[in-house]
Coordinates of C-alpha atoms in Angstrom, one line a residue:
X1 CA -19.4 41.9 145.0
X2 CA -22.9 41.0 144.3
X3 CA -26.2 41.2 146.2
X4 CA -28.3 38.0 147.5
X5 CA -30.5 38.1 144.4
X6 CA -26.9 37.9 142.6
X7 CA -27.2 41.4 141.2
X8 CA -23.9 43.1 141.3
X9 CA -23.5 46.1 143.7
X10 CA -25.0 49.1 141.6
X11 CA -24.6 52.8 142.6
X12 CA -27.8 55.0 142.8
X13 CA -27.9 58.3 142.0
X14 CA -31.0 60.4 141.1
X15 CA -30.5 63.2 138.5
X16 CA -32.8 66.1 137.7
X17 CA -33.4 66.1 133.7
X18 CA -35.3 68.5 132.1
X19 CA -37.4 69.5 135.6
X20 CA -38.0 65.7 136.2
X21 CA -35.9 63.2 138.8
X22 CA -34.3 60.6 136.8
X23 CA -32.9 57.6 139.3
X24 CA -30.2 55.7 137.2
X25 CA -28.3 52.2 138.7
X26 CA -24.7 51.7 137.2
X27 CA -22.2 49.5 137.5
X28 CA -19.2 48.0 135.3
X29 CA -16.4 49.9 133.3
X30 CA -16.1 50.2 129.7
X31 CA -18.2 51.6 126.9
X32 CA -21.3 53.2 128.1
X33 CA -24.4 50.9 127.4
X34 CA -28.4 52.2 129.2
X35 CA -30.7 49.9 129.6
X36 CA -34.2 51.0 128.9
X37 CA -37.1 48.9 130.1
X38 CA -40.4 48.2 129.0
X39 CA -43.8 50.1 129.8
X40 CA -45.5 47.5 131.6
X41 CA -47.4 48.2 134.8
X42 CA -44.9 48.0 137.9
X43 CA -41.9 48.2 135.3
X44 CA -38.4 49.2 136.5
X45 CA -34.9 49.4 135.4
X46 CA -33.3 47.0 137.3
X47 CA -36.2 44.5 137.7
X48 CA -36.7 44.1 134.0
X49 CA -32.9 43.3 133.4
X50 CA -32.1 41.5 136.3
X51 CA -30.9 38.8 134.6
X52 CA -28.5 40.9 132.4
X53 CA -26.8 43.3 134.0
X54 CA -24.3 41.3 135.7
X55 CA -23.6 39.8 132.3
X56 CA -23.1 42.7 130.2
X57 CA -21.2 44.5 133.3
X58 CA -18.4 42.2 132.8
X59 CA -17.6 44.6 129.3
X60 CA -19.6 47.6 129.5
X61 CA -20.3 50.7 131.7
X62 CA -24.1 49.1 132.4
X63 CA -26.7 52.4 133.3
X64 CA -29.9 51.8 133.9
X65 CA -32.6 54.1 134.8
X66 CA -36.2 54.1 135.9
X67 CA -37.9 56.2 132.9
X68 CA -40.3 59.4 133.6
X69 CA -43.5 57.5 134.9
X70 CA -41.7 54.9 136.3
X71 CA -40.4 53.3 139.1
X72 CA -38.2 55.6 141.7
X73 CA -38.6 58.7 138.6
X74 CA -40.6 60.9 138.2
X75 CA -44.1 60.5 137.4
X76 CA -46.2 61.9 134.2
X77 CA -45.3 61.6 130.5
X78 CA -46.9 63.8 127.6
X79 CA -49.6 62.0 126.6
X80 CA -49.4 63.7 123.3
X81 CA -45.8 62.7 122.1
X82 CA -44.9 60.0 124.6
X83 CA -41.9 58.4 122.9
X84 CA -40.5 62.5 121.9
X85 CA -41.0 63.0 126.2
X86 CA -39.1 59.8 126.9
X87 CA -36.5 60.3 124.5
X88 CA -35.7 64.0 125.4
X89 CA -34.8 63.2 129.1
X90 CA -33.2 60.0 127.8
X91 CA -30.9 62.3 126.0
X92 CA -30.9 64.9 128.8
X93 CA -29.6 62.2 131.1
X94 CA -26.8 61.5 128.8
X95 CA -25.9 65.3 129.0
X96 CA -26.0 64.9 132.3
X97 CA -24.2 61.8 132.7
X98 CA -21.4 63.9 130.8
X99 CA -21.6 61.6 127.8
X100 CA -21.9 62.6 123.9
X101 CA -22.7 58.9 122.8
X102 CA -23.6 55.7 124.0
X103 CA -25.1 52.4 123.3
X104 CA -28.4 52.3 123.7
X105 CA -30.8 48.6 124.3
X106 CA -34.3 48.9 125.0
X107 CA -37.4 46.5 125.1
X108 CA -40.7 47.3 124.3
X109 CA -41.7 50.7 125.3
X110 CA -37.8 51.6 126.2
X111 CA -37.0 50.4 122.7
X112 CA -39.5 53.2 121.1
X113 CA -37.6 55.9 123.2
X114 CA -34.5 54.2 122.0
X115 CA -35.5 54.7 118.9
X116 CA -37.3 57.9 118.8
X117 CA -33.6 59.0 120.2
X118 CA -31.6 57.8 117.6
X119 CA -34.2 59.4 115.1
X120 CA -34.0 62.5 116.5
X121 CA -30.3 62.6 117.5
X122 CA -28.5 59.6 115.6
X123 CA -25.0 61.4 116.4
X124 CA -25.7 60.3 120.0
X125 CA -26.1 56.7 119.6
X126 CA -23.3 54.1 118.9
X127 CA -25.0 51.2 118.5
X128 CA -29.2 50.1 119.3
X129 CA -30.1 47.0 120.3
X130 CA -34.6 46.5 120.4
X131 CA -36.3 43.9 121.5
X132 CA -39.8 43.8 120.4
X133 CA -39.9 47.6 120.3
X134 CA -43.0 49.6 120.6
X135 CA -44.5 51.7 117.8
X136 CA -43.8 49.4 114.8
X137 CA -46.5 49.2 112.3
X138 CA -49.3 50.3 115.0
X139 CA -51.4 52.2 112.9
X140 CA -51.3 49.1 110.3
X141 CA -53.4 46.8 112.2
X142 CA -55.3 46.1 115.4
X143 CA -53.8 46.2 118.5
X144 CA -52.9 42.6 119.8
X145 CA -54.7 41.1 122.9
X146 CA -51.6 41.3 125.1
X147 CA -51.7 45.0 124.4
X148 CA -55.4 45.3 125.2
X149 CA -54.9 43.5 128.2
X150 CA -51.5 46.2 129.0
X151 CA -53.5 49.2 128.4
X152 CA -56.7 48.4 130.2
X153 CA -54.8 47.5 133.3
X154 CA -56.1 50.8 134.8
X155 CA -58.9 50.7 133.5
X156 CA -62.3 49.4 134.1
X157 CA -62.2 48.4 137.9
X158 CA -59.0 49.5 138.1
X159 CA -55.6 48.1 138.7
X160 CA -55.3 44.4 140.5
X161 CA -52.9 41.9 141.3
X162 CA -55.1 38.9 139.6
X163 CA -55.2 41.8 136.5
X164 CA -51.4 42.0 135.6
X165 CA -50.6 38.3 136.8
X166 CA -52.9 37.4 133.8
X167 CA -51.4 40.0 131.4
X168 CA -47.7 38.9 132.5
X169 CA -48.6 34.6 132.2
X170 CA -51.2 35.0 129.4
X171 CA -49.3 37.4 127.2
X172 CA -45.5 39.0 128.3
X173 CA -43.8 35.3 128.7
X174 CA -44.1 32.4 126.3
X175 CA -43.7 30.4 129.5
X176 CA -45.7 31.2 132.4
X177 CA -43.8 29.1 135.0
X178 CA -40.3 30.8 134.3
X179 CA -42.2 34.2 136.0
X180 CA -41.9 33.8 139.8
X181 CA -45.0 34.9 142.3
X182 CA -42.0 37.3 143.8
X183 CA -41.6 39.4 140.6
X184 CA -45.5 40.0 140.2
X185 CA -45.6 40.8 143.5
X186 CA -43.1 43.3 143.6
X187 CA -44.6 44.9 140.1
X188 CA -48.0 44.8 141.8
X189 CA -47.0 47.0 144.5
X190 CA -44.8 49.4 142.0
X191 CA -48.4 49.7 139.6
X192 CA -50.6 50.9 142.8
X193 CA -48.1 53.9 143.5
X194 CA -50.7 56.7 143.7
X195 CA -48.8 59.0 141.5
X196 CA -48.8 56.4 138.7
X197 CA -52.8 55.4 139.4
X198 CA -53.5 59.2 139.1
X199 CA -51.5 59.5 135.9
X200 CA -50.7 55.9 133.9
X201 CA -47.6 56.7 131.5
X202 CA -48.8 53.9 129.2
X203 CA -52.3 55.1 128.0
X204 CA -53.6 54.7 124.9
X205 CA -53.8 58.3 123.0
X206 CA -57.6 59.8 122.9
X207 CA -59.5 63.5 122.6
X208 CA -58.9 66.2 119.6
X209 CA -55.0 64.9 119.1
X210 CA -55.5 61.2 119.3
X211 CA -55.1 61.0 115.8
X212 CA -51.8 62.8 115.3
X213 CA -50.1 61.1 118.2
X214 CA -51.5 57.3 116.9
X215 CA -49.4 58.7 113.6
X216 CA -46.5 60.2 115.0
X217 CA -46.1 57.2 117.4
X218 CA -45.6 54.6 114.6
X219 CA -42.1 54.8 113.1
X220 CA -42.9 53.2 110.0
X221 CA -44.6 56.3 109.0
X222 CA -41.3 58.3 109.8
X223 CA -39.6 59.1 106.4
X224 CA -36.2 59.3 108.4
X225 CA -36.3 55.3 108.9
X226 CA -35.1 54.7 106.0
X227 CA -31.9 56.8 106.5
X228 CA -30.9 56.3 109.9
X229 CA -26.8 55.2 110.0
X230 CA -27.1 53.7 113.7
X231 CA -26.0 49.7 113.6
X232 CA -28.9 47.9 114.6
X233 CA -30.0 44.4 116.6
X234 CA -33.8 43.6 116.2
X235 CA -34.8 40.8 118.4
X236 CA -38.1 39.5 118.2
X237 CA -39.6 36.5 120.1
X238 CA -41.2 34.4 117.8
X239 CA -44.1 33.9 120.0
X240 CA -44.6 38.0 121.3
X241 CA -48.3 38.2 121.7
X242 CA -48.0 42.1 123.2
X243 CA -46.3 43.5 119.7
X244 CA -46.1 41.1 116.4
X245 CA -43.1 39.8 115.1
X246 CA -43.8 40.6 112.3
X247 CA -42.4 43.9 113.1
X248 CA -39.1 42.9 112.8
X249 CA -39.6 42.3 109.3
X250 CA -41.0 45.7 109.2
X251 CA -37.7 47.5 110.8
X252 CA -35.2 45.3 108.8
X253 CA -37.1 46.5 105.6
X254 CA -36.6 50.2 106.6
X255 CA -33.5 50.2 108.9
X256 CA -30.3 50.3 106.4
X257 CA -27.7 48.8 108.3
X258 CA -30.2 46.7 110.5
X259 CA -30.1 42.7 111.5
X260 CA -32.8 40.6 112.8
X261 CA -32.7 37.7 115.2
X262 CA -36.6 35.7 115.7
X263 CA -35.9 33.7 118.6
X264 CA -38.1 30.6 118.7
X265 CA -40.6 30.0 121.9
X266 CA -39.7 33.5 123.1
X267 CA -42.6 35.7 124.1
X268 CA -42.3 40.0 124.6
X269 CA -39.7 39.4 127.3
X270 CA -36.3 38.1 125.5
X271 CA -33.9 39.6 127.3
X272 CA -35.7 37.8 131.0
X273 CA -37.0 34.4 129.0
X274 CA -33.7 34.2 126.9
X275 CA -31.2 35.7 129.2
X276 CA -28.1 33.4 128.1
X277 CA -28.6 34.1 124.7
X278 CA -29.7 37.7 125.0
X279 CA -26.2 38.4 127.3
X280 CA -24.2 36.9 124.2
X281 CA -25.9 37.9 121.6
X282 CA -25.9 41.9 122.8
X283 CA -22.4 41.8 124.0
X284 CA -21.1 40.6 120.6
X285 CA -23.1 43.1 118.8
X286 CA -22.5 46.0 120.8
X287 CA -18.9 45.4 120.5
X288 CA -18.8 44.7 116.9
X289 CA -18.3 41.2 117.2
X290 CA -21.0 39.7 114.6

């Protein structure tokens, strides 16, 4: 059974994790797979992999939550170890979801707490797929101007609907026409919640520890990169404008057991601008089937 926006019929459940309320969508039997979305403003579980989870349902147990900060959980993240706070509940949910390993496939900011996860814990993560994963090679250069335009969203005069359709057509998507008006509406109205204007969970770091978290927040200065045993997809639009390919390069120089897929006129987004590919591409790896 599926839903009119051809979603299949999830169940919802919200879990308490570590003090905070984690909601979580599921659906589909089989190995256990989350689902981590990005940190853009208005970002959700289900909204940013719409166009995936009936796919990978057909093979895998497909959960997907909303992470601290976002959507229907909890708001607030430690400003001073962001990826550490995502991953912790990430694995608390796991706990709590009665599961000692799963796959894990995150974009953007969910691929930094899917990575920051298997760092920490790699004897709780099967197999990682990232696409264009946060924290790669940030203290090497300049931020980008699609992440400018992400972290000054509530910023300035604050946030606007004109403000993230530019950031989403000018920098998440290679092509601005394949966003619909519907989705940035419905991600404008998730950004003005006034639990998430009070505290953004996507800020860039700044006071006495700014330093230390800019550092601690870029993996390729984490020793234990080059020894982590988790299988690993890297997939990387070749046209991201919010985090540089060119990170991919950097993770399949580190990762040991690591492969990396550029996909051409792609922007930040893969798995929404490339869903086709993305569906096959993930199932097949996930299940061993490269």
């Amino acid at each position: 059974m599926t839903t009119p926006t051809g979603l299949p019929v999830m169940q919802e459940t919200t879990y308490d994790v570590g003090g905070k309320k984690i909601f979580v969508a599921e659906t589909g039997e089989g190995p256990p797979v989350l689902l981590l979305h990005g940190g853009g403003p208005g970002a959700s579980g289900v909204s940013n992999y719409t166009r995936n989870i009936a796919g990978l349902a057909a093979e895998y147990r497909v959960i997907v939550p909303d992470l601290p900060g976002y959507g229907r959980s909890s708001k607030g993240v430690d400003g001073a170890d962001p990826f550490g706070h995502l991953a912790d509940h990430i694995r608390g949910l796991l706990d709590r979801l009665g599961l000692d390993r799963a796959h894990l496939v995150g974009n953007s900011y969910g691929g930094a707490c899917a990575l920051r996860l298997a760092l920490d814990t790699p004897d709780r993560v099967d197999r990682m797929v990232l696409m264009g994963p946060g924290g790669v090679g940030t203290t090497r250069t300049v931020p980008t101007a699609g992440l400018r335009s992400l972290l000054a969203y509530y910023n300035g005069d604050g946030p606007s609907r004109p403000k993230l359709e530019k950031f989403i057509r000018n920098y998440l998507v290679f092509n601005a026409a394949g966003v619909p008006d519907s989705a940035i509406d419905e991600r404008y109205r998730a950004s003005i919640d006034p639990e998430v204007v009070a505290s953004p969970p996507l800020r860039r770091p700044s006071g006495r520890g700014a330093l230390r978290t800019l550092w601690k927040s870029d993996f390729t200065r984490d020793p234990r990169l080059s020894r982590l045993p988790v299988p690993t997809l890297v997939l990387w639009g070749a046209k991201d404008q919010v985090n540089r390919p060119s990170g991919g390069r950097m993770l399949a120089d580190r990762l040991p057991n690591c492969d990396l897929y550029l996909v051409a006129n792609t922007g930040h987004w893969v798995q929404f601008e490339q869903a086709g590919l993305f569906n096959r591409v993930c199932s097949d790896f996930l299940a061993g089937r490269r």
